GROMACS .gro file of C-alpha atoms in nm:
model
  241
    1MET     CA    1 -18.872   6.493 -24.608
    2SER     CA    2 -18.758   6.206 -24.526
    3ASP     CA    3 -18.735   5.845 -24.730
    4PRO     CA    4 -19.067   5.607 -24.520
    5PRO     CA    5 -18.939   5.298 -24.306
    6THR     CA    6 -18.961   4.971 -24.402
    7GLY     CA    7 -19.146   4.871 -24.079
    8THR     CA    8 -19.479   4.999 -23.938
    9VAL     CA    9 -19.639   5.202 -23.659
   10THR     CA   10 -19.941   5.115 -23.531
   11THR     CA   11 -20.106   5.302 -23.244
   12LYS     CA   12 -20.467   5.340 -23.064
   13PRO     CA   13 -20.656   5.655 -23.013
   14GLY     CA   14 -20.518   5.856 -22.697
   15GLU     CA   15 -20.169   5.638 -22.691
   16SER     CA   16 -19.859   5.752 -22.753
   17SER     CA   17 -19.652   5.650 -23.015
   18ARG     CA   18 -19.309   5.536 -22.942
   19SER     CA   19 -19.038   5.374 -23.176
   20THR     CA   20 -18.801   5.115 -23.050
   21LEU     CA   21 -18.555   5.212 -23.269
   22ASP     CA   22 -18.538   5.620 -23.176
   23PRO     CA   23 -18.632   5.790 -22.869
   24ILE     CA   24 -18.920   5.981 -23.004
   25VAL     CA   25 -19.256   5.984 -22.871
   26LEU     CA   26 -19.602   6.109 -23.061
   27GLU     CA   27 -19.863   6.316 -22.836
   28PRO     CA   28 -20.119   6.500 -22.894
   29TYR     CA   29 -20.201   6.854 -22.820
   30THR     CA   30 -20.308   6.928 -22.478
   31GLY     CA   31 -20.275   7.289 -22.413
   32GLU     CA   32 -20.128   7.618 -22.474
   33HIS     CA   33 -19.765   7.537 -22.335
   34GLN     CA   34 -19.724   7.378 -22.664
   35MET     CA   35 -19.770   7.679 -22.862
   36GLN     CA   36 -19.431   7.772 -22.857
   37ASP     CA   37 -19.323   7.395 -22.976
   38ILE     CA   38 -19.547   7.408 -23.278
   39THR     CA   39 -19.439   7.786 -23.379
   40SER     CA   40 -19.094   7.710 -23.337
   41LEU     CA   41 -19.086   7.399 -23.509
   42ILE     CA   42 -19.285   7.561 -23.783
   43GLU     CA   43 -19.085   7.908 -23.864
   44LYS     CA   44 -18.820   7.767 -23.844
   45GLU     CA   45 -18.834   7.567 -24.164
   46LEU     CA   46 -19.111   7.756 -24.391
   47SER     CA   47 -19.105   8.055 -24.540
   48GLU     CA   48 -19.460   8.136 -24.552
   49PRO     CA   49 -19.533   8.354 -24.286
   50TYR     CA   50 -19.820   8.277 -24.031
   51ILE     CA   51 -19.969   8.471 -23.729
   52VAL     CA   52 -20.019   8.250 -23.423
   53TYR     CA   53 -20.404   8.311 -23.507
   54THR     CA   54 -20.356   8.094 -23.719
   55TYR     CA   55 -20.212   7.812 -23.546
   56ARG     CA   56 -20.491   7.856 -23.276
   57TYR     CA   57 -20.750   7.813 -23.537
   58PHE     CA   58 -20.689   7.510 -23.575
   59VAL     CA   59 -20.575   7.345 -23.261
   60ASN     CA   60 -20.796   7.527 -23.055
   61GLN     CA   61 -21.088   7.335 -23.283
   62TRP     CA   62 -20.935   7.025 -23.346
   63PRO     CA   63 -20.641   6.969 -23.069
   64SER     CA   64 -20.685   6.603 -23.090
   65LEU     CA   65 -20.602   6.618 -23.482
   66CYS     CA   66 -20.273   6.801 -23.363
   67PHE     CA   67 -19.963   6.592 -23.277
   68LEU     CA   68 -19.609   6.659 -23.156
   69ALA     CA   69 -19.293   6.447 -23.146
   70TYR     CA   70 -19.063   6.492 -22.848
   71SER     CA   71 -18.662   6.311 -22.835
   72ASP     CA   72 -18.713   6.137 -22.495
   73PRO     CA   73 -18.327   6.049 -22.376
   74ALA     CA   74 -18.518   5.896 -22.089
   75SER     CA   75 -18.646   5.617 -22.295
   76SER     CA   76 -18.290   5.561 -22.504
   77THR     CA   77 -18.182   5.208 -22.444
   78PHE     CA   78 -17.817   5.267 -22.599
   79ASN     CA   79 -17.682   5.476 -22.301
   80ALA     CA   80 -17.852   5.440 -21.972
   81ALA     CA   81 -17.621   5.688 -21.807
   82ALA     CA   82 -17.697   5.986 -22.019
   83ALA     CA   83 -18.044   5.913 -22.047
   84ALA     CA   84 -18.084   5.917 -21.711
   85ALA     CA   85 -17.900   6.252 -21.663
   86ALA     CA   86 -18.104   6.405 -21.941
   87GLU     CA   87 -18.440   6.284 -21.833
   88GLY     CA   88 -18.695   6.543 -21.844
   89GLU     CA   89 -18.513   6.752 -22.121
   90ARG     CA   90 -18.706   6.706 -22.405
   91GLU     CA   91 -18.687   6.866 -22.740
   92ALA     CA   92 -18.993   6.915 -22.972
   93VAL     CA   93 -18.849   6.781 -23.304
   94GLY     CA   94 -19.165   6.771 -23.549
   95VAL     CA   95 -19.529   6.830 -23.554
   96VAL     CA   96 -19.841   6.761 -23.770
   97VAL     CA   97 -20.156   6.998 -23.746
   98CYS     CA   98 -20.475   6.864 -23.943
   99LYS     CA   99 -20.894   6.978 -23.906
  100LEU     CA  100 -21.193   6.743 -23.983
  101ASP     CA  101 -21.509   6.896 -24.106
  102ARG     CA  102 -21.760   6.860 -24.322
  103HIS     CA  103 -21.655   6.951 -24.725
  104LEU     CA  104 -21.881   7.209 -24.817
  105LYS     CA  105 -21.893   7.140 -25.186
  106GLY     CA  106 -22.004   6.858 -25.398
  107SER     CA  107 -22.128   6.551 -25.182
  108ARG     CA  108 -22.032   6.698 -24.816
  109LEU     CA  109 -21.800   6.439 -24.704
  110PHE     CA  110 -21.621   6.417 -24.400
  111ARG     CA  111 -21.282   6.569 -24.532
  112GLY     CA  112 -20.976   6.553 -24.300
  113TYR     CA  113 -20.726   6.843 -24.423
  114ILE     CA  114 -20.341   6.834 -24.309
  115ALA     CA  115 -20.283   7.175 -24.296
  116MET     CA  116 -19.891   7.182 -24.168
  117ILE     CA  117 -19.625   6.932 -24.080
  118SER     CA  118 -19.231   6.991 -24.005
  119VAL     CA  119 -19.000   6.845 -23.880
  120LYS     CA  120 -18.665   6.942 -23.786
  121HIS     CA  121 -18.358   6.953 -23.998
  122SER     CA  122 -18.129   6.666 -23.785
  123ARG     CA  123 -18.415   6.463 -23.766
  124ARG     CA  124 -18.506   6.410 -24.113
  125GLY     CA  125 -18.432   6.135 -24.264
  126GLN     CA  126 -18.538   5.857 -23.952
  127GLY     CA  127 -18.926   5.828 -24.101
  128LEU     CA  128 -19.034   6.045 -23.831
  129ALA     CA  129 -19.265   6.228 -24.092
  130LYS     CA  130 -19.444   5.908 -24.214
  131ARG     CA  131 -19.540   5.867 -23.836
  132LEU     CA  132 -19.673   6.160 -23.782
  133VAL     CA  133 -19.878   6.154 -24.121
  134LYS     CA  134 -19.979   5.811 -24.020
  135ARG     CA  135 -20.067   5.878 -23.643
  136ALA     CA  136 -20.292   6.184 -23.811
  137LEU     CA  137 -20.422   5.948 -24.039
  138GLU     CA  138 -20.537   5.702 -23.797
  139GLU     CA  139 -20.706   5.955 -23.591
  140MET     CA  140 -20.930   6.120 -23.890
  141VAL     CA  141 -21.032   5.786 -23.990
  142GLY     CA  142 -21.098   5.677 -23.638
  143ASN     CA  143 -21.309   5.989 -23.627
  144GLY     CA  144 -21.476   5.917 -23.961
  145ALA     CA  145 -21.276   6.071 -24.226
  146GLN     CA  146 -21.407   5.982 -24.563
  147GLU     CA  147 -21.130   6.110 -24.748
  148VAL     CA  148 -20.810   6.338 -24.654
  149VAL     CA  149 -20.648   6.580 -24.842
  150LEU     CA  150 -20.315   6.824 -24.855
  151GLU     CA  151 -20.163   6.999 -25.048
  152THR     CA  152 -19.792   7.041 -25.096
  153GLU     CA  153 -19.542   7.223 -25.369
  154ALA     CA  154 -19.535   7.066 -25.717
  155ASP     CA  155 -19.142   7.036 -25.695
  156ASN     CA  156 -19.152   6.875 -25.389
  157VAL     CA  157 -19.069   6.532 -25.514
  158ALA     CA  158 -18.967   6.370 -25.186
  159ALA     CA  159 -19.309   6.510 -25.002
  160LEU     CA  160 -19.510   6.364 -25.328
  161ALA     CA  161 -19.339   6.029 -25.287
  162LEU     CA  162 -19.389   6.010 -24.925
  163TYR     CA  163 -19.763   6.102 -24.940
  164GLU     CA  164 -19.831   5.910 -25.284
  165ARG     CA  165 -19.669   5.572 -25.080
  166LEU     CA  166 -19.960   5.645 -24.858
  167GLY     CA  167 -20.228   5.622 -25.120
  168PHE     CA  168 -20.265   5.957 -25.151
  169ILE     CA  169 -20.319   6.042 -25.529
  170ARG     CA  170 -20.278   6.380 -25.725
  171GLU     CA  171 -20.599   6.567 -25.797
  172LYS     CA  172 -20.506   6.884 -25.919
  173ARG     CA  173 -20.259   7.141 -25.973
  174LEU     CA  174 -20.282   7.491 -25.820
  175HIS     CA  175 -20.086   7.736 -26.000
  176ARG     CA  176 -19.881   7.982 -25.794
  177PHE     CA  177 -20.028   7.850 -25.461
  178TYR     CA  178 -19.772   7.987 -25.248
  179LEU     CA  179 -19.661   8.335 -25.157
  180ASN     CA  180 -19.335   8.252 -25.327
  181GLY     CA  181 -19.507   8.209 -25.624
  182LYS     CA  182 -19.449   7.800 -25.636
  183ASP     CA  183 -19.733   7.565 -25.781
  184SER     CA  184 -19.867   7.310 -25.552
  185PHE     CA  185 -20.048   6.951 -25.613
  186ARG     CA  186 -20.343   6.902 -25.412
  187LEU     CA  187 -20.333   6.492 -25.307
  188VAL     CA  188 -20.646   6.334 -25.165
  189LEU     CA  189 -20.685   5.980 -25.013
  190PRO     CA  190 -21.005   5.853 -25.061
  191ILE     CA  191 -21.128   5.619 -24.725
  192PRO     CA  192 -21.208   5.313 -24.891
  193LYS     CA  193 -21.635   5.267 -24.717
  194SER     CA  194 -21.465   4.941 -24.567
  195MET     CA  195 -21.250   5.076 -24.341
  196GLN     CA  196 -21.482   5.419 -24.272
  197ARG     CA  197 -21.606   5.483 -23.924
  198PRO     CA  198 -21.926   5.612 -23.753
  199ILE     CA  199 -21.891   5.995 -23.764
  200PRO     CA  200 -21.933   6.155 -23.380
  201PRO     CA  201 -22.260   6.364 -23.343
  202GLU     CA  202 -22.027   6.621 -23.159
  203LEU     CA  203 -21.787   6.638 -23.437
  204ASP     CA  204 -21.989   6.644 -23.736
  205LEU     CA  205 -22.100   7.045 -23.709
  206PRO     CA  206 -21.960   7.328 -23.906
  207PRO     CA  207 -21.702   7.493 -23.722
  208THR     CA  208 -21.694   7.802 -23.506
  209THR     CA  209 -21.583   8.175 -23.581
  210GLY     CA  210 -21.408   8.181 -23.284
  211LEU     CA  211 -21.066   8.136 -23.243
  212VAL     CA  212 -21.046   8.041 -22.918
  213GLN     CA  213 -21.219   7.759 -22.780
  214PRO     CA  214 -21.230   7.620 -22.400
  215PRO     CA  215 -21.098   7.479 -22.216
  216TYR     CA  216 -20.752   7.666 -22.349
  217PRO     CA  217 -20.713   7.982 -22.236
  218PRO     CA  218 -20.728   8.290 -22.422
  219PRO     CA  219 -20.417   8.497 -22.553
  220PRO     CA  220 -20.348   8.827 -22.474
  221SER     CA  221 -20.615   9.101 -22.515
  222HIS     CA  222 -20.586   9.157 -22.862
  223ALA     CA  223 -20.846   9.047 -23.088
  224PRO     CA  224 -20.741   8.955 -23.440
  225SER     CA  225 -20.803   9.227 -23.708
  226SER     CA  226 -20.929   9.160 -24.009
  227GLN     CA  227 -20.634   9.143 -24.221
  228GLU     CA  228 -20.544   8.873 -23.976
  229SER     CA  229 -20.879   8.683 -23.984
  230LEU     CA  230 -20.837   8.682 -24.329
  231ALA     CA  231 -20.508   8.543 -24.311
  232ILE     CA  232 -20.641   8.264 -24.156
  233THR     CA  233 -20.883   8.165 -24.364
  234ASN     CA  234 -20.667   8.229 -24.676
  235HIS     CA  235 -20.360   8.042 -24.515
  236ASN     CA  236 -20.144   7.803 -24.760
  237THR     CA  237 -20.060   7.450 -24.604
  238SER     CA  238 -19.699   7.416 -24.566
  239HIS     CA  239 -19.544   7.079 -24.542
  240ILE     CA  240 -19.180   7.059 -24.449
  241LEU     CA  241 -19.040   6.735 -24.404
   0.00000   0.00000   0.00000
């Protein structure tokens, strides 16, 4: 996890976020061609096993809430010759995956959920984790989120510090939450009423049970087994920053 930068990154929905200090752009998920970037980033850094249907559960139903960070050599102002030579050779260096739906308990708030976030080891310490989280929060709040929640390992001091700087508070400790036996903290970010936006009617619906939604192409002809479906339902989120 990185220490938050002193500056802020402000974007509008649909725009790419670009840092003036580092040639990295944030882009929303647009289709199956990016699935390999997502799985590679997360699987290289996490100890929690995932199946491909877990990723598709999120990105196919909430594609606008998944953002990938790409290195963009062509945008570098430090070495124009090297940038020109590297034009088109982008590398995925970070990802955040979220969802947004009606919470089934209590006051049934429209709840955003940060499910996974991972930053490539060589890119940590540059504020990229904060950029990813802030971009995801902007999109969720812009689409009517009334609160945002996540889980992170109880001993991940850096992650807890980052989230708490962004306004998250510790809601509860979940014992042995992860498969490695570690506890987690559930963190919640209440969205002030003054910042809440109307919920788009097309989003305020129960999520479908299908794992693949148009316009994205279906996976190879292999339906998830009951064990795989259970793994999706009971996944433990992971945050590697």
